[in-house]
Amino acid sequence: MALQSADLRYVCGLFVTLLLVTAPPALSKGASVTQLCLCDAGGTCLHGGTSVPSLISGKHMFCLCADSFEGKNCEKGVDCYEGLGLYYEGTVSQSESGRTCQEWDPQTRERFLSSDINSGKHNYCRNLHFRRRPWCYVVTKQGQVREYCAVPCCDSESAAELKCGLRSRRKQMKIVGGNVATVESHPWIAAIFWHSKSEEKVFRCGGSLISSCWVLTAAHCFPDGSHTKNHRYSVFLGKNFLNESDPIAEQKFRVEEIIIHEGFDQSKGDFNNDIALLRLKGKGGKCAEETNWVRTICLPGCSTPACNHMRFKTSGLWYMSRSLREARVNIIADDVCRQVYYENMISDNMLCAGSPDWSQDSCKGDSGGPLACQVDNRFFLFGVISWGDGCAKEGHPGVYTRVSNYDAWISEKTQTVSAASATFRMEVF
């Protein structure tokens, strides 16, 4: 129920005229007249709620709650989060292991939580430092550690309603070091070419079609950074072979815009934030057309089921074979990748993957291509091929940009919201 200026309502059996000088905040979902009248006189509205007084007695009548809260005194948080949970301000204070969260220290509150609706002392879960979802510090036998919280993801479009991540697949032929793959098996794969002044076409990187006009790829594919000239690049969709053309399957586009993540700095040599977006140059606002050879891949979000124990596929491998190929790899836990393989070179924006026998891997020239996870016949883009030490080299897994960390960035730059912005997550801290 919404209350408006000079609106006449029957409230608890009394006929009153509410003359509100300013429009109040929206009522929480499901609020009723009966619920509004249960507030005791002189009641307190919590979490930024607004007290509405009686025009007769001047005493408190009911609370108008802020968006994320409900209840008689706005005491109940609507405890779910959207995206990465960067703006989550609910009241969950327990980690997934059941441990009670520790209070945030004064320095953290002052630096990161000054605008929090609960700005005083509290131990509520929050997502500081742009991690994957709300978390808190808990005490274990190992001391104080970070753990993700038992906060669900807010409802979003169900997987059944999505149109992305579906493919038309033909039989594949097994070869050493991966599978020869038809483009129907990976219809979101994009081939990015650089054109010289003499119009010589050189393959530069792979990419993934995430919407009709946008391709997601790696930032390091563009060594000139912000000085990259868009007109020097083109994108082919539906391509099976680098040195052959198929006018029936392929769609070619010039690049209208290249957006490199602001936090990427290749001069540091760490490949953090190795992610970029290409906007295709279409006609009349339309770019790629959906066919058996060209389709979009879904972007991952925050809710279950998790993909951590599933086999992933990385595709591209054009550099060595000139034909589209795929490799099957397993995700390696972050702590294992850091401690065993790459020490402290792995940031929270990266993930590692490799095959158990080290026989399959992404390689040089595959940069920007997808690391995909299949769930119920639908593919989700979890990684962008970024870097590694050699190709299929024992003890040296491939390193990928963690796409789920960039959901908000992708939405901001493309002005679109991922259809799967809250559908699946990969669970590794």
Short mmCIF file of C-alpha atoms in Angstrom, two decimals:
data_model
loop_
_atom_site.label_atom_id
_atom_site.label_comp_id
_atom_site.label_asym_id
_atom_site.label_seq_id
_atom_site.Cartn_x
_atom_site.Cartn_y
_atom_site.Cartn_z
CA MET A 1 0.00 0.00 0.00
CA ALA A 2 1.43 3.39 -0.95
CA LEU A 3 0.54 6.57 0.96
CA GLN A 4 0.28 9.72 -1.13
CA SER A 5 -0.13 13.43 -0.35
CA ALA A 6 -3.72 14.37 0.60
CA ASP A 7 -4.73 10.73 0.23
CA LEU A 8 -7.82 9.69 2.19
CA ARG A 9 -7.61 6.32 3.90
CA TYR A 10 -9.33 4.39 6.65
CA VAL A 11 -6.57 3.51 9.07
CA CYS A 12 -7.51 1.22 11.99
CA GLY A 13 -11.17 2.27 11.74
CA LEU A 14 -10.43 6.01 11.88
CA PHE A 15 -11.20 8.30 8.98
CA VAL A 16 -8.21 10.63 8.70
CA THR A 17 -6.65 12.95 6.16
CA LEU A 18 -2.92 12.50 5.77
CA LEU A 19 -1.25 15.71 4.68
CA LEU A 20 2.35 14.75 4.06
CA VAL A 21 4.71 17.57 3.18
CA THR A 22 7.17 15.26 1.44
CA ALA A 23 6.61 11.90 -0.15
CA PRO A 24 7.53 9.10 2.28
CA PRO A 25 9.72 6.17 1.36
CA ALA A 26 8.01 3.20 -0.24
CA LEU A 27 6.43 0.72 2.12
CA SER A 28 8.03 -2.68 2.38
CA LYS A 29 6.49 -5.38 0.24
CA GLY A 30 3.51 -7.08 1.78
CA ALA A 31 2.72 -4.31 4.28
CA SER A 32 -0.95 -3.99 5.19
CA VAL A 33 -3.12 -1.45 7.05
CA THR A 34 -3.39 -3.87 9.97
CA GLN A 35 0.39 -4.25 10.19
CA LEU A 36 0.87 -0.50 10.09
CA CYS A 37 -1.45 0.00 13.07
CA LEU A 38 0.31 -2.44 15.37
CA CYS A 39 3.05 0.05 16.33
CA ASP A 40 2.90 1.14 19.94
CA ALA A 41 2.63 4.86 20.62
CA GLY A 42 6.13 6.27 20.83
CA GLY A 43 7.56 3.34 18.88
CA THR A 44 10.98 3.56 17.25
CA CYS A 45 11.57 3.00 13.54
CA LEU A 46 14.85 1.18 12.97
CA HIS A 47 17.25 0.98 10.01
CA GLY A 48 16.37 4.32 8.48
CA GLY A 49 12.60 3.91 8.76
CA THR A 50 10.36 6.99 9.02
CA SER A 51 7.92 7.44 11.92
CA VAL A 52 4.48 8.72 10.87
CA PRO A 53 2.71 10.50 13.78
CA SER A 54 -0.99 10.81 14.48
CA LEU A 55 -2.40 14.14 13.32
CA ILE A 56 -4.64 14.15 16.39
CA SER A 57 -2.27 13.24 19.21
CA GLY A 58 1.09 13.77 17.52
CA LYS A 59 2.22 10.38 18.78
CA HIS A 60 3.85 7.71 16.66
CA MET A 61 1.36 5.71 14.58
CA PHE A 62 3.42 3.47 12.30
CA CYS A 63 6.74 3.11 10.49
CA LEU A 64 7.49 3.52 6.82
CA CYS A 65 10.43 1.17 6.25
CA ALA A 66 13.43 1.61 3.97
CA ASP A 67 13.61 -0.69 0.96
CA SER A 68 15.60 -3.49 2.61
CA PHE A 69 13.61 -3.75 5.85
CA GLU A 70 10.16 -4.69 7.09
CA GLY A 71 8.30 -5.43 10.32
CA LYS A 72 6.45 -3.33 12.92
CA ASN A 73 9.55 -1.29 13.72
CA CYS A 74 11.48 -2.07 10.51
CA GLU A 75 13.46 -4.55 12.59
CA LYS A 76 13.50 -7.32 10.00
CA GLY A 77 16.00 -7.12 7.18
CA VAL A 78 15.10 -8.47 3.77
CA ASP A 79 18.17 -10.64 3.80
CA CYS A 80 19.20 -11.32 0.26
CA TYR A 81 21.78 -9.63 -1.92
CA GLU A 82 22.05 -8.65 -5.57
CA GLY A 83 25.10 -8.88 -7.82
CA LEU A 84 28.17 -9.18 -5.58
CA GLY A 85 26.30 -7.82 -2.58
CA LEU A 86 28.30 -4.59 -2.54
CA TYR A 87 25.23 -2.70 -1.32
CA TYR A 88 23.90 -5.38 1.00
CA GLU A 89 22.86 -3.79 4.33
CA GLY A 90 20.91 -6.62 5.92
CA THR A 91 21.39 -8.06 9.39
CA VAL A 92 22.72 -11.59 8.84
CA SER A 93 25.61 -12.12 11.25
CA GLN A 94 26.48 -15.78 10.74
CA SER A 95 28.85 -17.44 8.31
CA GLU A 96 27.95 -20.48 6.21
CA SER A 97 29.80 -22.69 8.68
CA GLY A 98 27.46 -21.49 11.44
CA ARG A 99 30.06 -19.35 13.19
CA THR A 100 29.09 -15.98 14.62
CA CYS A 101 30.61 -12.99 12.84
CA GLN A 102 33.04 -10.75 14.71
CA GLU A 103 32.31 -7.04 15.11
CA TRP A 104 33.88 -4.78 12.52
CA ASP A 105 36.70 -2.75 14.08
CA PRO A 106 36.42 1.07 14.34
CA GLN A 107 38.90 1.67 11.50
CA THR A 108 36.94 -0.53 9.11
CA ARG A 109 33.66 1.09 10.09
CA GLU A 110 35.07 4.55 9.52
CA ARG A 111 36.72 3.72 6.20
CA PHE A 112 34.22 1.37 4.57
CA LEU A 113 30.94 1.49 6.49
CA SER A 114 30.43 5.20 7.17
CA SER A 115 27.39 5.33 4.86
CA ASP A 116 26.04 1.99 6.09
CA ILE A 117 22.49 2.16 7.39
CA ASN A 118 23.92 0.33 10.45
CA SER A 119 26.92 2.63 10.85
CA GLY A 120 27.44 1.93 14.56
CA LYS A 121 28.96 -1.16 16.12
CA HIS A 122 27.70 -4.34 14.48
CA ASN A 123 28.82 -7.70 13.18
CA TYR A 124 26.56 -7.89 10.12
CA CYS A 125 27.88 -9.47 6.93
CA ARG A 126 29.15 -7.06 4.29
CA ASN A 127 31.12 -7.27 1.06
CA LEU A 128 34.20 -5.13 1.56
CA HIS A 129 37.14 -5.20 -0.87
CA PHE A 130 34.93 -6.36 -3.80
CA ARG A 131 34.89 -10.05 -2.97
CA ARG A 132 32.37 -12.48 -4.42
CA ARG A 133 29.54 -11.95 -1.97
CA PRO A 134 28.89 -10.81 1.63
CA TRP A 135 31.36 -12.15 4.20
CA CYS A 136 32.66 -11.52 7.71
CA TYR A 137 35.50 -12.43 10.05
CA VAL A 138 35.02 -15.45 12.30
CA VAL A 139 37.23 -17.14 14.89
CA THR A 140 38.48 -20.67 14.20
CA LYS A 141 41.27 -22.84 15.58
CA GLN A 142 43.54 -21.14 13.04
CA GLY A 143 42.61 -17.72 14.41
CA GLN A 144 40.53 -15.01 12.78
CA VAL A 145 39.66 -15.82 9.16
CA ARG A 146 37.22 -14.65 6.47
CA GLU A 147 34.17 -16.73 5.67
CA TYR A 148 31.28 -16.13 3.31
CA CYS A 149 27.93 -15.58 4.96
CA ALA A 150 24.67 -17.50 4.89
CA VAL A 151 22.92 -14.79 2.86
CA PRO A 152 20.83 -15.94 -0.11
CA CYS A 153 20.85 -14.26 -3.48
CA CYS A 154 17.76 -12.22 -4.31
CA ASP A 155 15.32 -13.84 -6.70
CA SER A 156 16.00 -13.28 -10.37
CA GLU A 157 15.12 -14.75 -13.71
CA SER A 158 15.13 -18.54 -13.53
CA ALA A 159 17.35 -20.66 -15.73
CA ALA A 160 14.28 -21.92 -17.58
CA GLU A 161 13.53 -18.36 -18.76
CA LEU A 162 17.01 -17.71 -20.14
CA LYS A 163 17.72 -17.72 -23.85
CA CYS A 164 21.51 -17.78 -23.61
CA GLY A 165 23.99 -20.64 -23.30
CA LEU A 166 22.24 -23.17 -25.55
CA ARG A 167 23.99 -24.81 -28.45
CA SER A 168 23.45 -26.98 -31.51
CA ARG A 169 26.02 -29.72 -31.29
CA ARG A 170 27.44 -32.10 -33.89
CA LYS A 171 29.64 -35.14 -33.33
CA GLN A 172 33.22 -34.30 -32.39
CA MET A 173 36.46 -36.07 -33.30
CA LYS A 174 38.92 -36.85 -30.51
CA ILE A 175 42.52 -35.70 -30.99
CA VAL A 176 45.58 -35.38 -28.76
CA GLY A 177 45.60 -32.31 -26.55
CA GLY A 178 41.91 -31.57 -26.87
CA ASN A 179 38.91 -32.08 -29.11
CA VAL A 180 38.32 -30.78 -32.58
CA ALA A 181 35.16 -28.78 -32.01
CA THR A 182 32.54 -27.54 -34.40
CA VAL A 183 31.40 -23.98 -33.90
CA GLU A 184 27.89 -25.29 -33.17
CA SER A 185 29.38 -26.68 -29.96
CA HIS A 186 30.59 -23.21 -28.97
CA PRO A 187 28.39 -20.78 -30.91
CA TRP A 188 29.37 -17.86 -28.63
CA ILE A 189 33.05 -18.06 -29.60
CA ALA A 190 34.40 -14.93 -31.28
CA ALA A 191 37.59 -14.53 -33.31
CA ILE A 192 39.16 -11.07 -33.03
CA PHE A 193 41.39 -9.87 -35.86
CA TRP A 194 43.73 -6.91 -36.20
CA HIS A 195 44.05 -5.18 -39.58
CA SER A 196 47.27 -3.53 -40.71
CA LYS A 197 47.35 -0.37 -42.82
CA SER A 198 47.67 -2.59 -45.86
CA GLU A 199 44.52 -4.44 -44.69
CA GLU A 200 46.46 -7.58 -43.81
CA LYS A 201 44.31 -9.55 -41.36
CA VAL A 202 46.05 -11.03 -38.30
CA PHE A 203 44.33 -13.17 -35.66
CA ARG A 204 44.71 -11.47 -32.29
CA CYS A 205 42.48 -13.13 -29.64
CA GLY A 206 39.36 -15.07 -28.87
CA GLY A 207 36.26 -13.75 -27.15
CA SER A 208 32.71 -14.61 -26.09
CA LEU A 209 29.44 -13.17 -27.40
CA ILE A 210 27.44 -12.11 -24.31
CA SER A 211 24.73 -10.16 -26.13
CA SER A 212 23.90 -9.25 -29.71
CA CYS A 213 26.34 -6.32 -29.82
CA TRP A 214 28.90 -7.13 -27.11
CA VAL A 215 31.91 -9.47 -26.96
CA LEU A 216 33.82 -10.12 -23.72
CA THR A 217 37.56 -10.74 -24.04
CA ALA A 218 40.92 -10.09 -22.32
CA ALA A 219 42.38 -6.60 -21.84
CA HIS A 220 45.92 -7.70 -22.69
CA CYS A 221 44.78 -8.41 -26.26
CA PHE A 222 45.08 -4.66 -26.86
CA PRO A 223 48.67 -3.62 -26.09
CA ASP A 224 47.98 0.02 -26.96
CA GLY A 225 45.48 0.24 -24.12
CA SER A 226 43.32 3.34 -24.27
CA HIS A 227 45.09 4.38 -27.48
CA THR A 228 43.80 1.33 -29.34
CA LYS A 229 42.23 2.22 -32.68
CA ASN A 230 38.83 0.60 -33.00
CA HIS A 231 38.80 0.62 -36.80
CA ARG A 232 41.83 -1.67 -36.87
CA TYR A 233 39.82 -4.54 -35.41
CA SER A 234 37.09 -6.85 -36.65
CA VAL A 235 35.20 -9.73 -35.05
CA PHE A 236 34.11 -12.96 -36.71
CA LEU A 237 31.33 -15.07 -35.20
CA GLY A 238 30.52 -18.63 -36.28
CA LYS A 239 34.08 -19.30 -37.44
CA ASN A 240 35.50 -22.85 -37.54
CA PHE A 241 38.86 -22.31 -39.27
CA LEU A 242 41.12 -19.28 -39.20
CA ASN A 243 42.29 -19.70 -42.79
CA GLU A 244 38.92 -20.60 -44.29
CA SER A 245 35.65 -18.72 -44.70
CA ASP A 246 32.10 -20.02 -44.46
CA PRO A 247 29.64 -17.37 -45.67
CA ILE A 248 26.68 -19.41 -44.42
CA ALA A 249 27.88 -19.76 -40.82
CA GLU A 250 30.03 -16.67 -40.31
CA GLN A 251 29.01 -13.16 -39.33
CA LYS A 252 31.58 -10.38 -39.56
CA PHE A 253 31.54 -7.06 -37.70
CA ARG A 254 33.75 -4.03 -37.38
CA VAL A 255 34.42 -2.86 -33.82
CA GLU A 256 32.68 0.34 -32.78
CA GLU A 257 34.14 0.61 -29.28
CA ILE A 258 36.78 -1.09 -27.14
CA ILE A 259 36.40 -0.78 -23.36
CA ILE A 260 39.40 -1.93 -21.32
CA HIS A 261 38.95 -2.31 -17.58
CA GLU A 262 40.18 0.79 -15.78
CA GLY A 263 42.11 -1.30 -13.26
CA PHE A 264 44.18 -3.17 -15.85
CA ASP A 265 47.83 -2.13 -16.02
CA GLN A 266 49.96 -4.53 -18.02
CA SER A 267 53.12 -2.63 -17.08
CA LYS A 268 52.80 -4.17 -13.61
CA GLY A 269 52.95 -7.63 -15.17
CA ASP A 270 50.29 -9.08 -12.88
CA PHE A 271 47.33 -9.32 -15.33
CA ASN A 272 44.86 -8.24 -12.64
CA ASN A 273 41.54 -7.03 -14.12
CA ASP A 274 42.44 -8.62 -17.46
CA ILE A 275 39.04 -8.06 -19.04
CA ALA A 276 37.68 -5.94 -21.90
CA LEU A 277 34.49 -5.39 -23.87
CA LEU A 278 34.07 -4.93 -27.62
CA ARG A 279 30.96 -3.28 -28.98
CA LEU A 280 30.16 -4.53 -32.45
CA LYS A 281 29.17 -2.12 -35.18
CA GLY A 282 25.68 -3.10 -36.22
CA LYS A 283 22.92 -1.71 -38.38
CA GLY A 284 19.80 -0.14 -36.91
CA GLY A 285 20.79 -1.17 -33.40
CA LYS A 286 21.06 -4.82 -34.42
CA CYS A 287 24.29 -6.77 -34.52
CA ALA A 288 24.65 -10.55 -34.30
CA GLU A 289 21.70 -12.65 -35.43
CA GLU A 290 20.99 -15.92 -33.63
CA THR A 291 21.64 -19.01 -35.77
CA ASN A 292 22.89 -22.56 -35.20
CA TRP A 293 26.43 -21.13 -35.43
CA VAL A 294 26.02 -17.87 -33.53
CA ARG A 295 24.49 -17.62 -30.05
CA THR A 296 25.18 -15.87 -26.75
CA ILE A 297 26.64 -17.44 -23.61
CA CYS A 298 25.15 -16.78 -20.16
CA LEU A 299 26.95 -14.72 -17.54
CA PRO A 300 27.23 -16.22 -14.04
CA GLY A 301 25.66 -14.73 -10.95
CA CYS A 302 25.40 -15.37 -7.27
CA SER A 303 22.91 -18.12 -6.49
CA THR A 304 23.16 -21.90 -6.47
CA PRO A 305 23.83 -24.49 -7.79
CA ALA A 306 27.59 -24.15 -7.61
CA CYS A 307 29.93 -25.12 -10.43
CA ASN A 308 33.04 -25.89 -8.42
CA HIS A 309 32.97 -29.68 -8.81
CA MET A 310 31.97 -29.69 -12.47
CA ARG A 311 34.17 -30.06 -15.54
CA PHE A 312 34.79 -26.85 -17.43
CA LYS A 313 35.47 -26.35 -21.10
CA THR A 314 37.82 -23.84 -22.62
CA SER A 315 37.62 -23.25 -26.35
CA GLY A 316 39.75 -21.56 -28.97
CA LEU A 317 43.13 -23.24 -29.46
CA TRP A 318 43.34 -21.69 -32.93
CA TYR A 319 46.93 -20.60 -32.45
CA MET A 320 48.47 -24.05 -32.97
CA SER A 321 45.87 -25.90 -35.05
CA ARG A 322 44.16 -23.08 -36.98
CA SER A 323 40.87 -24.86 -36.27
CA LEU A 324 38.47 -24.42 -33.36
CA ARG A 325 39.22 -26.84 -30.53
CA GLU A 326 38.17 -27.38 -26.94
CA ALA A 327 39.89 -28.61 -23.79
CA ARG A 328 38.30 -30.02 -20.63
CA VAL A 329 39.76 -28.72 -17.39
CA ASN A 330 39.03 -28.73 -13.67
CA ILE A 331 38.99 -25.71 -11.39
CA ILE A 332 41.84 -25.60 -8.88
CA ALA A 333 41.08 -24.09 -5.47
CA ASP A 334 42.48 -20.60 -4.98
CA ASP A 335 44.63 -21.48 -1.96
CA VAL A 336 46.14 -24.47 -3.78
CA CYS A 337 46.90 -22.39 -6.87
CA ARG A 338 48.56 -19.70 -4.77
CA GLN A 339 50.54 -21.95 -2.45
CA VAL A 340 51.49 -24.78 -4.81
CA TYR A 341 51.70 -23.28 -8.29
CA TYR A 342 51.91 -19.49 -8.57
CA GLU A 343 52.61 -18.24 -5.03
CA ASN A 344 51.12 -14.76 -4.62
CA MET A 345 50.59 -14.01 -8.31
CA ILE A 346 46.92 -15.04 -8.13
CA SER A 347 44.53 -12.24 -7.14
CA ASP A 348 40.89 -12.57 -6.12
CA ASN A 349 40.00 -11.63 -9.70
CA MET A 350 41.66 -14.75 -11.09
CA LEU A 351 41.00 -18.48 -11.05
CA CYS A 352 43.15 -21.45 -12.05
CA ALA A 353 42.18 -24.52 -14.07
CA GLY A 354 43.95 -27.51 -15.58
CA SER A 355 43.38 -31.12 -16.58
CA PRO A 356 44.32 -33.78 -13.99
CA ASP A 357 47.05 -35.24 -16.23
CA TRP A 358 48.16 -31.81 -17.54
CA SER A 359 47.48 -32.96 -21.11
CA GLN A 360 44.97 -30.23 -21.99
CA ASP A 361 45.15 -26.51 -21.46
CA SER A 362 44.50 -23.14 -23.03
CA CYS A 363 47.56 -21.72 -24.73
CA LYS A 364 49.14 -18.67 -26.33
CA GLY A 365 46.76 -17.28 -28.91
CA ASP A 366 43.70 -18.49 -27.02
CA SER A 367 43.70 -15.33 -24.90
CA GLY A 368 40.27 -13.80 -24.36
CA GLY A 369 38.45 -17.04 -25.07
CA PRO A 370 35.88 -18.61 -22.73
CA LEU A 371 36.12 -20.93 -19.76
CA ALA A 372 32.59 -22.28 -19.60
CA CYS A 373 30.62 -24.47 -17.22
CA GLN A 374 27.61 -26.50 -18.36
CA VAL A 375 24.61 -26.73 -16.05
CA ASP A 376 21.44 -28.47 -17.23
CA ASN A 377 22.47 -28.20 -20.90
CA ARG A 378 23.16 -24.47 -20.56
CA PHE A 379 26.62 -22.89 -20.63
CA PHE A 380 27.82 -20.09 -18.35
CA LEU A 381 30.94 -17.99 -18.84
CA PHE A 382 33.04 -18.24 -15.69
CA GLY A 383 36.48 -17.32 -16.98
CA VAL A 384 38.32 -15.39 -19.67
CA ILE A 385 41.60 -16.97 -20.79
CA SER A 386 44.31 -14.71 -19.39
CA TRP A 387 47.80 -16.12 -18.77
CA GLY A 388 49.88 -19.11 -17.69
CA ASP A 389 53.38 -20.59 -17.77
CA GLY A 390 53.63 -22.59 -20.98
CA CYS A 391 50.98 -24.81 -22.58
CA ALA A 392 49.74 -28.01 -20.89
CA LYS A 393 52.87 -27.87 -18.74
CA GLU A 394 52.85 -30.07 -15.65
CA GLY A 395 52.40 -28.06 -12.47
CA HIS A 396 51.45 -24.89 -14.36
CA PRO A 397 47.68 -24.51 -14.72
CA GLY A 398 46.04 -21.90 -16.91
CA VAL A 399 44.93 -18.66 -15.25
CA TYR A 400 41.60 -17.03 -16.09
CA THR A 401 39.89 -13.76 -15.26
CA ARG A 402 36.99 -14.49 -12.88
CA VAL A 403 33.96 -13.15 -14.78
CA SER A 404 31.57 -13.22 -11.81
CA ASN A 405 33.63 -10.45 -10.16
CA TYR A 406 32.78 -8.12 -13.02
CA ASP A 407 29.00 -8.48 -13.25
CA ALA A 408 28.40 -4.87 -12.15
CA TRP A 409 31.16 -3.54 -14.42
CA ILE A 410 29.77 -5.37 -17.45
CA SER A 411 26.24 -4.15 -16.71
CA GLU A 412 27.45 -0.56 -16.30
CA LYS A 413 29.45 -0.51 -19.54
CA THR A 414 26.91 -2.29 -21.71
CA GLN A 415 23.87 -0.68 -20.06
CA THR A 416 22.29 -4.11 -19.86
CA VAL A 417 21.64 -6.46 -16.97
CA SER A 418 22.81 -10.02 -17.35
CA ALA A 419 19.89 -12.37 -17.86
CA ALA A 420 21.67 -14.70 -15.49
CA SER A 421 22.94 -12.06 -13.10
CA ALA A 422 21.84 -14.20 -10.18
CA THR A 423 21.59 -17.74 -11.43
CA PHE A 424 24.77 -19.72 -10.77
CA ARG A 425 27.96 -19.28 -8.79
CA MET A 426 31.31 -21.03 -8.55
CA GLU A 427 32.21 -21.59 -4.93
CA VAL A 428 35.86 -21.02 -4.06
CA PHE A 429 36.92 -18.33 -1.55
#
